PDB file of C-alpha atoms in Angstrom:
ATOM      1  CA  MET A 201      -2.579   2.115 -16.618  1.00 73.00           C
ATOM      2  CA  ASP A 202      -2.680  -1.067 -13.892  1.00 94.00           C
ATOM      3  CA  LEU A 203      -4.803  -1.546 -10.897  1.00 97.00           C
ATOM      4  CA  ILE A 204      -3.070  -4.155  -9.049  1.00 98.00           C
ATOM      5  CA  PRO A 205      -5.046  -5.086  -5.388  1.00 98.00           C
ATOM      6  CA  LEU A 206      -3.400  -5.805  -2.019  1.00 98.00           C
ATOM      7  CA  ASP A 207      -5.147  -7.969  -0.234  1.00 98.00           C
ATOM      8  CA  LEU A 208      -2.750  -7.583   3.515  1.00 98.00           C
ATOM      9  CA  ARG A 209      -5.719  -8.473   5.970  1.00 97.00           C
ATOM     10  CA  GLY A 210      -4.750 -10.471   8.673  1.00 97.00           C
ATOM     11  CA  LEU A 211      -0.780  -9.155   8.297  1.00 97.00           C
ATOM     12  CA  LYS A 212       1.123  -7.952  11.176  1.00 97.00           C
ATOM     13  CA  CYS A 213       3.252  -5.515  10.712  1.00 94.00           C
ATOM     14  CA  PRO A 214       6.364  -6.061   9.132  1.00 96.00           C
ATOM     15  CA  LEU A 215       4.801  -8.137   6.657  1.00 97.00           C
ATOM     16  CA  PRO A 216       2.453  -5.663   4.773  1.00 97.00           C
ATOM     17  CA  VAL A 217       4.738  -2.891   4.437  1.00 97.00           C
ATOM     18  CA  LEU A 218       6.579  -5.749   3.443  1.00 97.00           C
ATOM     19  CA  ARG A 219       4.894  -6.830   1.184  1.00 98.00           C
ATOM     20  CA  VAL A 220       4.166  -3.125  -0.402  1.00 98.00           C
ATOM     21  CA  ARG A 221       7.815  -2.276  -1.163  1.00 98.00           C
ATOM     22  CA  LYS A 222       8.114  -5.884  -2.824  1.00 98.00           C
ATOM     23  CA  ALA A 223       4.803  -5.085  -5.394  1.00 98.00           C
ATOM     24  CA  LEU A 224       5.663  -1.078  -5.975  1.00 97.00           C
ATOM     25  CA  GLY A 225       9.503  -2.482  -7.144  1.00 96.00           C
ATOM     26  CA  THR A 226       7.925  -4.891  -9.687  1.00 96.00           C
ATOM     27  CA  ALA A 227       4.280  -2.223 -11.202  1.00 97.00           C
ATOM     28  CA  ARG A 228       5.090  -0.625 -13.726  1.00 96.00           C
ATOM     29  CA  ALA A 229       4.962   3.736 -13.333  1.00 96.00           C
ATOM     30  CA  GLY A 230       1.427   4.715 -12.930  1.00 96.00           C
ATOM     31  CA  SER A 231      -0.320   1.283 -11.339  1.00 98.00           C
ATOM     32  CA  LEU A 232      -2.498   1.736  -9.018  1.00 98.00           C
ATOM     33  CA  LEU A 233      -2.061  -0.775  -5.425  1.00 98.00           C
ATOM     34  CA  VAL A 234      -5.311  -0.961  -3.347  1.00 98.00           C
ATOM     35  CA  VAL A 235      -4.114  -2.588   0.207  1.00 98.00           C
ATOM     36  CA  GLN A 236      -6.415  -3.421   2.559  1.00 98.00           C
ATOM     37  CA  CYS A 237      -4.838  -4.441   5.677  1.00 97.00           C
ATOM     38  CA  THR A 238      -5.968  -4.989   8.784  1.00 97.00           C
ATOM     39  CA  ASP A 239      -2.639  -3.432  10.419  1.00 97.00           C
ATOM     40  CA  PRO A 240      -3.035  -0.441  12.462  1.00 96.00           C
ATOM     41  CA  MET A 241       0.361  -0.010  12.244  1.00 96.00           C
ATOM     42  CA  ALA A 242       0.137   0.525   8.116  1.00 96.00           C
ATOM     43  CA  ALA A 243      -1.276   3.502   9.469  1.00 96.00           C
ATOM     44  CA  ILE A 244       2.392   4.879  10.134  1.00 96.00           C
ATOM     45  CA  ASP A 245       4.103   2.775   7.982  1.00 97.00           C
ATOM     46  CA  LEU A 246       3.223   2.599   4.827  1.00 98.00           C
ATOM     47  CA  PRO A 247       2.803   7.206   4.447  1.00 97.00           C
ATOM     48  CA  ASN A 248       6.501   6.577   5.873  1.00 97.00           C
ATOM     49  CA  LEU A 249       7.133   3.911   2.683  1.00 98.00           C
ATOM     50  CA  ALA A 250       5.636   6.376   0.538  1.00 97.00           C
ATOM     51  CA  ARG A 251       7.242   9.375   1.205  1.00 97.00           C
ATOM     52  CA  GLU A 252      11.050   6.802   1.312  1.00 96.00           C
ATOM     53  CA  THR A 253      10.124   6.141  -2.487  1.00 96.00           C
ATOM     54  CA  GLY A 254       8.957   9.184  -4.158  1.00 97.00           C
ATOM     55  CA  ASP A 255       5.230   7.197  -4.573  1.00 98.00           C
ATOM     56  CA  ILE A 256       2.147   8.448  -3.750  1.00 97.00           C
ATOM     57  CA  ILE A 257      -0.709   8.107  -1.587  1.00 98.00           C
ATOM     58  CA  GLU A 258      -4.252   9.075  -3.603  1.00 97.00           C
ATOM     59  CA  ARG A 259      -6.326   7.685  -0.590  1.00 97.00           C
ATOM     60  CA  GLN A 260      -6.628   6.091   2.382  1.00 97.00           C
ATOM     61  CA  GLY A 261      -9.841   5.278   5.025  1.00 96.00           C
ATOM     62  CA  ASP A 262     -11.987   2.871   6.026  1.00 95.00           C
ATOM     63  CA  ALA A 263     -13.964   0.219   5.278  1.00 93.00           C
ATOM     64  CA  ASP A 264     -15.387  -3.307   5.802  1.00 90.00           C
ATOM     65  CA  GLY A 265     -12.869  -2.483   9.230  1.00 92.00           C
ATOM     66  CA  ALA A 266     -10.195  -2.407   7.168  1.00 96.00           C
ATOM     67  CA  LEU A 267      -7.454   0.161   6.110  1.00 98.00           C
ATOM     68  CA  VAL A 268      -7.319   0.820   2.540  1.00 98.00           C
ATOM     69  CA  PHE A 269      -4.770   3.117   0.333  1.00 98.00           C
ATOM     70  CA  HIS A 270      -4.843   3.391  -2.917  1.00 98.00           C
ATOM     71  CA  ILE A 271      -0.556   4.151  -4.276  1.00 98.00           C
ATOM     72  CA  ARG A 272      -0.054   4.909  -7.633  1.00 98.00           C
ATOM     73  CA  LYS A 273       3.236   4.291  -8.409  1.00 97.00           C
ATOM     74  CA  ALA A 274       5.207   7.128  -9.063  1.00 95.00           C
ATOM     75  CA  ALA A 275       7.644   7.911 -12.928  1.00 84.00           C
TER      76      ALA A 275
END
């Protein structure tokens, strides 16, 4: 399993979702993306992206003033 950290703090919509989409496109099945971002729209955009791509958000929360998502790349 690959762990792919993405620090997207400070980026505004639509950049966080575009960067996550790109990372998911190159990630191997089963990889875990750990995404940190400060854009409040990511709370809407990233779950919609996961629903669209079939990938799984395993955890979603807040840490150190950032939204944190654990996204598992589907097979």
